C-alpha cells in the first residue's frame, strides 16, 4: 500500500509570495478581467538570439540525460513546421505503470504539437520491479520511485536543459501535464520549479507532497472524473493508497495564487463543467473541470481502452493546449 500523509493541515500553508502578491494583484485585476478564459493569448517569442544545434526537421527521437550517474530516457517530438524559432515546450508524463509511448498514444499530443507549435517531451519514470511499467516520485506516490526517493525533479530539469541545448525553447512557455501519477508529478514541478514552469494541467491526479511553497504563482488546470476509483475525487484511502481530494488541491492553489473564492463557469458541455478562478495574481488562473460519472482516464481519448467511463464531451488535450497558450512566465 502506498504511503500518503499529505493532508490539508500539512501543506496548505500560505507561501511567502502572499505579501508581494497583494500588491501585484491590484495591478493585474484589470488585465485579468479583460482576458477571456476561453481564448488563447497571442504570446511573443523570446528576444534572445537562439540558434538550434540540432536539425529543425520534424519527428520523434529517443534521447537521454544522465542524473547522478543514472541514464534516464525520454521521447522528444519536434512538430511539423518547426523552423528553429523559440517554441513552447510541454513535458507530458505517463501515469503509474505507464511509459512514454503509452502517454504519447493516449493523449495524441503530437497532433496538438503540430497544430500549436509545441515541442513535446515524454519522459520515462523509474522502472517497476515487474513488467515494463514505470512510476514517478511525486512525493508520497508512487512505487519504487517514491520508496527510493528518486530525484525526478532533477531528471525533469535535465530534460528541459537537454532540449534547450539542441532546440530553441521559449523559456517563458515551459509547461507540464500528465495523467494520474504523472499529474501528481506535474504538481511537484509547480511547487519546486516555479521559476521554470509557467503552467501545469493535470488529469486524474491530486497533489501528493507534504509541503509546497512556490516562490511564484503558477497557473493550474485540473480535470477529474467523479467516478475515479484510483484517485477518488473526494480523496481518502483505497487499495492504491491515501489521496488528497480534488477540492483540497484546488483550494491550495486558489489561495496560493490569490484568486477569488467564487469561480466562473467557463465551460458546460454534457457531463463536463469547467470552473475558472480568476483574476489571480500576476495573470495566473486556476481551473477545475469536473466530469460527472467519468473514471480514471484521459477525457476524449475514446480510441484507447481506459479505466471507467470515458467522456467524449471534451478533449483534454485540446483544453490543455488552449490553457497553456493563455499563460507564460512573467517578469
CSV table of C-alpha atoms in Angstrom, one decimal:
chain,number,residue,atom,x,y,z
A,1,UNK,CA,0.0,0.0,0.0
A,2,UNK,CA,1.3,3.4,-0.9
A,3,UNK,CA,2.0,5.8,2.0
A,4,UNK,CA,0.4,9.2,1.8
A,5,UNK,CA,0.4,11.6,4.6
A,6,UNK,CA,-0.3,14.7,2.6
A,7,UNK,CA,-3.2,16.4,4.3
A,8,UNK,CA,-4.7,19.8,4.2
A,9,UNK,CA,-3.2,20.9,7.6
A,10,UNK,CA,0.3,19.9,6.4
A,11,UNK,CA,0.7,21.6,3.0
A,12,UNK,CA,-2.0,24.2,3.0
A,13,UNK,CA,0.4,26.9,4.3
A,14,UNK,CA,0.2,30.3,2.5
A,15,UNK,CA,3.5,30.8,0.6
A,16,UNK,CA,5.8,33.7,1.1
A,17,UNK,CA,4.7,35.4,-2.1
A,18,UNK,CA,1.4,36.5,-0.5
A,19,UNK,CA,2.5,39.9,0.8
A,20,UNK,CA,4.1,40.7,-2.6
A,21,UNK,CA,1.1,39.2,-4.3
A,22,UNK,CA,-1.4,41.5,-2.6
A,23,UNK,CA,0.4,44.5,-4.3
A,24,UNK,CA,0.7,42.7,-7.6
A,25,UNK,CA,-2.9,41.7,-7.6
A,26,UNK,CA,-4.1,45.3,-7.8
A,27,UNK,CA,-2.1,45.8,-11.0
A,28,UNK,CA,-3.3,42.6,-12.6
A,29,UNK,CA,-7.1,42.6,-11.8
A,30,UNK,CA,-7.9,44.9,-14.8
A,31,UNK,CA,-5.8,42.8,-17.1
A,32,UNK,CA,-7.4,39.5,-15.9
A,33,UNK,CA,-10.9,40.8,-16.3
A,34,UNK,CA,-10.2,41.9,-19.8
A,35,UNK,CA,-9.0,38.4,-20.9
A,36,UNK,CA,-11.4,35.7,-21.9
A,37,UNK,CA,-10.6,32.4,-20.2
A,38,UNK,CA,-11.6,30.6,-23.3
A,39,UNK,CA,-9.4,32.5,-25.8
A,40,UNK,CA,-5.7,31.8,-26.2
A,41,UNK,CA,-3.5,34.8,-25.8
A,42,UNK,CA,-1.1,35.7,-28.6
A,43,UNK,CA,2.4,35.3,-27.0
A,44,UNK,CA,5.5,36.8,-28.5
A,45,UNK,CA,8.6,34.7,-28.8
A,46,UNK,CA,11.6,35.4,-26.6
A,47,UNK,CA,14.0,38.0,-27.8
A,48,UNK,CA,17.2,36.0,-27.3
A,49,UNK,CA,19.3,35.0,-30.3
A,50,UNK,CA,18.7,31.3,-30.5
A,51,UNK,CA,20.4,29.1,-33.0
A,52,UNK,CA,19.4,25.4,-32.6
A,53,UNK,CA,22.3,23.0,-32.8
A,54,UNK,CA,20.1,20.1,-33.9
A,55,UNK,CA,18.4,20.0,-37.4
A,56,UNK,CA,15.0,21.6,-37.3
A,57,UNK,CA,13.4,18.6,-39.0
A,58,UNK,CA,10.1,17.4,-37.5
A,59,UNK,CA,9.7,14.0,-36.0
A,60,UNK,CA,10.3,11.9,-32.9
A,61,UNK,CA,13.6,10.8,-31.3
A,62,UNK,CA,14.6,8.9,-28.2
A,63,UNK,CA,17.0,10.9,-26.1
A,64,UNK,CA,18.7,10.5,-22.7
A,65,UNK,CA,20.2,12.5,-19.9
A,66,UNK,CA,22.4,11.4,-17.0
A,67,UNK,CA,21.3,12.2,-13.5
A,68,UNK,CA,23.6,11.2,-10.6
A,69,UNK,CA,25.3,8.6,-12.8
A,70,UNK,CA,22.0,7.1,-14.0
A,71,UNK,CA,20.9,7.3,-17.6
A,72,UNK,CA,17.3,8.4,-18.0
A,73,UNK,CA,15.4,8.5,-21.2
A,74,UNK,CA,12.6,10.5,-22.8
A,75,UNK,CA,10.9,10.9,-26.2
A,76,UNK,CA,11.1,14.2,-27.9
A,77,UNK,CA,8.6,15.3,-30.7
A,78,UNK,CA,9.5,18.2,-33.0
A,79,UNK,CA,6.4,19.5,-34.7
A,80,UNK,CA,5.8,19.9,-38.4
A,81,UNK,CA,6.7,23.4,-39.5
A,82,UNK,CA,9.3,23.9,-36.7
A,83,UNK,CA,11.8,26.4,-38.2
A,84,UNK,CA,14.1,26.9,-35.3
A,85,UNK,CA,12.3,29.9,-33.8
A,86,UNK,CA,11.7,29.8,-30.0
A,87,UNK,CA,8.8,27.4,-29.3
A,88,UNK,CA,6.9,26.3,-26.2
A,89,UNK,CA,7.9,23.1,-24.5
A,90,UNK,CA,5.4,20.6,-23.0
A,91,UNK,CA,6.5,17.9,-20.5
A,92,UNK,CA,3.9,15.1,-20.8
A,93,UNK,CA,4.2,12.5,-18.1
A,94,UNK,CA,2.7,9.0,-18.1
A,95,UNK,CA,0.7,7.5,-15.2
A,96,UNK,CA,1.9,4.9,-12.8
A,97,UNK,CA,2.7,1.7,-14.7
A,98,UNK,CA,2.9,3.6,-18.0
A,99,UNK,CA,5.6,4.5,-20.4
A,100,UNK,CA,6.4,7.4,-22.7
A,101,UNK,CA,4.9,5.7,-25.8
A,102,UNK,CA,1.7,4.9,-23.9
A,103,UNK,CA,1.3,8.5,-22.9
A,104,UNK,CA,2.0,9.7,-26.4
A,105,UNK,CA,-0.6,7.4,-28.0
A,106,UNK,CA,-3.1,8.0,-25.2
A,107,UNK,CA,-3.0,11.8,-25.3
A,108,UNK,CA,-2.2,12.3,-29.0
A,109,UNK,CA,-0.2,15.4,-28.0
A,110,UNK,CA,1.9,15.1,-31.2
A,111,UNK,CA,-1.2,16.3,-33.1
A,112,UNK,CA,-1.5,19.2,-30.7
A,113,UNK,CA,2.2,20.0,-31.2
A,114,UNK,CA,1.7,20.1,-35.0
A,115,UNK,CA,-1.4,22.4,-34.6
A,116,UNK,CA,0.1,24.8,-32.0
A,117,UNK,CA,3.8,24.5,-32.5
A,118,UNK,CA,4.8,22.9,-29.2
A,119,UNK,CA,7.9,20.8,-28.7
A,120,UNK,CA,6.7,17.8,-26.6
A,121,UNK,CA,8.9,15.7,-24.3
A,122,UNK,CA,7.6,12.4,-23.0
A,123,UNK,CA,9.9,11.5,-20.0
A,124,UNK,CA,10.1,8.0,-18.5
A,125,UNK,CA,9.8,7.3,-14.8
A,126,UNK,CA,11.6,4.7,-12.7
A,127,UNK,CA,11.0,1.1,-13.9
A,128,UNK,CA,8.9,-1.1,-11.7
A,129,UNK,CA,10.2,-4.4,-10.3
A,130,UNK,CA,7.8,-6.4,-12.5
A,131,UNK,CA,7.0,-5.6,-16.1
A,132,UNK,CA,7.9,-2.6,-18.2
A,133,UNK,CA,5.8,0.0,-16.4
A,134,UNK,CA,7.3,3.0,-14.7
A,135,UNK,CA,6.4,5.4,-11.8
A,136,UNK,CA,7.3,8.9,-10.6
A,137,UNK,CA,8.4,10.1,-7.2
A,138,UNK,CA,5.6,12.7,-6.8
A,139,UNK,CA,6.0,12.8,-3.0
A,140,UNK,CA,4.1,10.1,-1.3
A,141,UNK,CA,3.4,8.3,-4.5
A,142,UNK,CA,4.3,6.0,-6.3
A,143,UNK,CA,6.1,2.7,-6.3
A,144,UNK,CA,9.8,2.2,-6.4
A,145,UNK,CA,10.4,5.8,-7.4
A,146,UNK,CA,8.9,7.1,-4.2
A,147,UNK,CA,10.3,4.4,-2.0
A,148,UNK,CA,13.8,5.1,-3.3
A,149,UNK,CA,13.3,8.9,-3.2
A,150,UNK,CA,14.3,9.2,-6.8
A,151,UNK,CA,15.1,12.8,-7.7
A,152,UNK,CA,12.6,13.2,-10.6
A,153,UNK,CA,12.7,17.0,-10.2
A,154,UNK,CA,16.4,16.9,-11.2
A,155,UNK,CA,15.6,14.5,-14.0
A,156,UNK,CA,12.9,16.7,-15.5
A,157,UNK,CA,15.1,19.8,-15.1
A,158,UNK,CA,17.7,17.8,-17.0
A,159,UNK,CA,15.2,17.1,-19.8
A,160,UNK,CA,14.4,20.8,-20.1
A,161,UNK,CA,18.1,21.7,-20.3
A,162,UNK,CA,18.8,18.9,-22.8
A,163,UNK,CA,16.0,20.2,-25.1
A,164,UNK,CA,17.2,23.7,-24.7
A,165,UNK,CA,20.8,22.8,-25.7
A,166,UNK,CA,19.7,21.5,-29.1
A,167,UNK,CA,16.5,23.4,-29.9
A,168,UNK,CA,15.1,26.9,-29.4
A,169,UNK,CA,12.8,26.8,-26.4
A,170,UNK,CA,10.8,29.8,-25.3
A,171,UNK,CA,11.9,29.9,-21.7
A,172,UNK,CA,8.7,31.7,-20.7
A,173,UNK,CA,6.5,29.0,-22.0
A,174,UNK,CA,7.5,25.7,-20.5
A,175,UNK,CA,4.6,23.5,-19.3
A,176,UNK,CA,3.9,20.2,-17.6
A,177,UNK,CA,1.0,17.9,-17.9
A,178,UNK,CA,0.3,14.2,-17.0
A,179,UNK,CA,-2.2,11.5,-16.0
A,180,UNK,CA,-2.5,10.1,-12.5
A,181,UNK,CA,1.0,9.7,-11.0
A,182,UNK,CA,2.2,11.9,-13.9
A,183,UNK,CA,-0.3,14.5,-12.9
A,184,UNK,CA,1.0,14.3,-9.3
A,185,UNK,CA,4.5,14.9,-10.7
A,186,UNK,CA,3.3,18.0,-12.5
A,187,UNK,CA,2.1,19.4,-9.2
A,188,UNK,CA,5.5,18.7,-7.7
A,189,UNK,CA,7.2,20.6,-10.5
A,190,UNK,CA,4.8,23.5,-9.9
A,191,UNK,CA,5.9,23.5,-6.3
A,192,UNK,CA,9.6,23.1,-6.8
A,193,UNK,CA,10.3,24.6,-10.3
A,194,UNK,CA,8.0,27.6,-10.4
A,195,UNK,CA,10.8,29.6,-12.0
A,196,UNK,CA,10.8,27.3,-15.0
A,197,UNK,CA,7.2,26.0,-15.2
A,198,UNK,CA,4.7,28.6,-16.5
A,199,UNK,CA,1.6,26.4,-16.0
A,200,UNK,CA,0.5,22.8,-15.3
A,201,UNK,CA,-2.5,20.8,-16.4
A,202,UNK,CA,-3.3,17.6,-14.5
A,203,UNK,CA,-5.7,14.7,-15.2
A,204,UNK,CA,-6.8,12.2,-12.6
A,205,UNK,CA,-4.1,13.0,-10.0
A,206,UNK,CA,-4.1,15.3,-7.0
A,207,UNK,CA,-1.2,17.0,-5.1
A,208,UNK,CA,0.7,14.4,-3.0
A,209,UNK,CA,3.6,16.2,-1.4
A,210,UNK,CA,4.0,17.1,2.3
A,211,UNK,CA,4.9,20.8,1.7
A,212,UNK,CA,4.5,23.2,-1.2
A,213,UNK,CA,5.9,26.8,-1.0
A,214,UNK,CA,6.1,28.0,-4.6
A,215,UNK,CA,8.3,31.1,-5.0
A,216,UNK,CA,5.9,32.5,-7.6
A,217,UNK,CA,2.3,31.8,-8.7
A,218,UNK,CA,1.7,29.0,-11.3
A,219,UNK,CA,-1.4,28.6,-13.4
A,220,UNK,CA,-3.2,25.3,-12.8
A,221,UNK,CA,-5.8,23.3,-14.7
A,222,UNK,CA,-7.2,20.1,-13.2
A,223,UNK,CA,-9.5,17.6,-14.9
A,224,UNK,CA,-11.0,14.8,-12.8
A,225,UNK,CA,-13.9,12.3,-13.1
A,226,UNK,CA,-16.3,11.9,-10.2
A,227,UNK,CA,-16.3,8.1,-10.5
A,228,UNK,CA,-12.5,7.8,-10.4
A,229,UNK,CA,-11.7,4.6,-8.4
A,230,UNK,CA,-8.0,5.0,-8.4
A,231,UNK,CA,-7.6,8.6,-7.2
A,232,UNK,CA,-11.0,9.4,-5.7
A,233,UNK,CA,-12.5,12.8,-6.4
A,234,UNK,CA,-13.3,13.2,-2.7
A,235,UNK,CA,-9.9,11.8,-1.6
A,236,UNK,CA,-9.2,9.3,1.1
A,237,UNK,CA,-7.7,5.8,1.3
A,238,UNK,CA,-8.3,2.9,-1.0
A,239,UNK,CA,-6.4,-0.2,-2.2
A,240,UNK,CA,-4.0,2.1,-4.1
A,241,UNK,CA,-3.1,4.5,-1.3
A,242,UNK,CA,-4.3,7.5,0.5
A,243,UNK,CA,-5.0,10.6,-1.6
A,244,UNK,CA,-5.7,14.3,-1.2
A,245,UNK,CA,-9.1,15.3,-2.5
A,246,UNK,CA,-9.6,17.5,-5.6
A,247,UNK,CA,-11.2,20.2,-3.5
A,248,UNK,CA,-8.2,20.4,-1.2
A,249,UNK,CA,-5.8,20.6,-4.1
A,250,UNK,CA,-7.7,23.3,-5.9
A,251,UNK,CA,-8.2,25.3,-2.7
A,252,UNK,CA,-4.4,25.3,-2.1
A,253,UNK,CA,-3.7,26.8,-5.5
A,254,UNK,CA,-6.6,29.2,-5.3
A,255,UNK,CA,-5.2,30.6,-2.1
A,256,UNK,CA,-1.6,30.5,-3.2
A,257,UNK,CA,-2.4,32.4,-6.4
A,258,UNK,CA,-4.7,34.9,-4.5
A,259,UNK,CA,-7.7,34.0,-6.6
A,260,UNK,CA,-11.3,35.0,-5.7
A,261,UNK,CA,-13.3,32.5,-3.7
A,262,UNK,CA,-16.1,32.2,-6.3
A,263,UNK,CA,-15.3,30.7,-9.7
A,264,UNK,CA,-16.8,31.5,-13.1
A,265,UNK,CA,-18.4,28.7,-15.1
A,266,UNK,CA,-16.4,28.8,-18.4
A,267,UNK,CA,-17.5,25.6,-20.0
A,268,UNK,CA,-20.6,23.5,-19.7
A,269,UNK,CA,-20.8,20.6,-22.1
A,270,UNK,CA,-22.6,17.4,-21.5
A,271,UNK,CA,-21.1,15.7,-18.4
A,272,UNK,CA,-18.3,18.4,-18.2
A,273,UNK,CA,-18.3,21.6,-16.1
A,274,UNK,CA,-15.2,23.8,-16.0
A,275,UNK,CA,-14.9,26.5,-13.4
A,276,UNK,CA,-12.2,29.1,-13.5
A,277,UNK,CA,-10.9,31.1,-10.6
A,278,UNK,CA,-9.8,34.5,-11.9
A,279,UNK,CA,-8.4,37.1,-11.9
A,280,UNK,CA,-5.5,35.8,-9.8
A,281,UNK,CA,-2.1,37.3,-9.0
A,282,UNK,CA,0.3,38.0,-11.9
A,283,UNK,CA,-2.2,37.0,-14.5
A,284,UNK,CA,-2.5,33.4,-13.3
A,285,UNK,CA,-5.6,31.2,-13.3
A,286,UNK,CA,-6.9,28.1,-11.6
A,287,UNK,CA,-9.3,25.9,-13.5
A,288,UNK,CA,-11.2,22.8,-12.3
A,289,UNK,CA,-13.0,20.7,-14.9
A,290,UNK,CA,-15.3,18.1,-13.3
A,291,UNK,CA,-16.5,15.2,-15.4
A,292,UNK,CA,-19.6,13.6,-14.0
A,293,UNK,CA,-19.5,9.8,-13.9
A,294,UNK,CA,-16.1,9.5,-15.6
A,295,UNK,CA,-13.4,7.1,-14.4
A,296,UNK,CA,-9.7,7.2,-14.1
A,297,UNK,CA,-8.8,8.2,-17.7
A,298,UNK,CA,-7.9,10.9,-20.2
A,299,UNK,CA,-11.1,12.7,-21.4
A,300,UNK,CA,-11.6,12.5,-25.1
A,301,UNK,CA,-9.3,9.5,-25.6
A,302,UNK,CA,-12.1,7.2,-26.7
A,303,UNK,CA,-9.7,5.5,-29.1
A,304,UNK,CA,-7.9,3.8,-26.2
A,305,UNK,CA,-9.4,1.4,-23.7
A,306,UNK,CA,-9.2,3.0,-20.3
A,307,UNK,CA,-10.4,2.6,-16.7
A,308,UNK,CA,-14.0,3.5,-16.2
A,309,UNK,CA,-16.3,5.6,-18.3
A,310,UNK,CA,-14.5,7.9,-20.8
A,311,UNK,CA,-16.2,11.1,-21.9
A,312,UNK,CA,-16.1,12.4,-25.5
A,313,UNK,CA,-17.8,15.7,-24.5
A,314,UNK,CA,-14.3,17.4,-24.4
A,315,UNK,CA,-10.8,16.6,-25.5
A,316,UNK,CA,-8.4,17.0,-22.5
A,317,UNK,CA,-5.6,17.5,-25.0
A,318,UNK,CA,-7.3,20.4,-26.7
A,319,UNK,CA,-8.5,22.1,-23.5
A,320,UNK,CA,-5.0,21.7,-22.0
A,321,UNK,CA,-3.3,23.1,-25.1
A,322,UNK,CA,-5.6,26.2,-25.1
A,323,UNK,CA,-4.9,26.7,-21.4
A,324,UNK,CA,-1.2,26.6,-21.9
A,325,UNK,CA,-1.4,29.1,-24.7
A,326,UNK,CA,-3.0,31.6,-22.3
A,327,UNK,CA,-0.2,31.6,-19.9
A,328,UNK,CA,3.5,32.4,-19.7
A,329,UNK,CA,6.1,33.3,-17.1
A,330,UNK,CA,6.0,36.9,-16.1
A,331,UNK,CA,8.9,39.1,-15.0
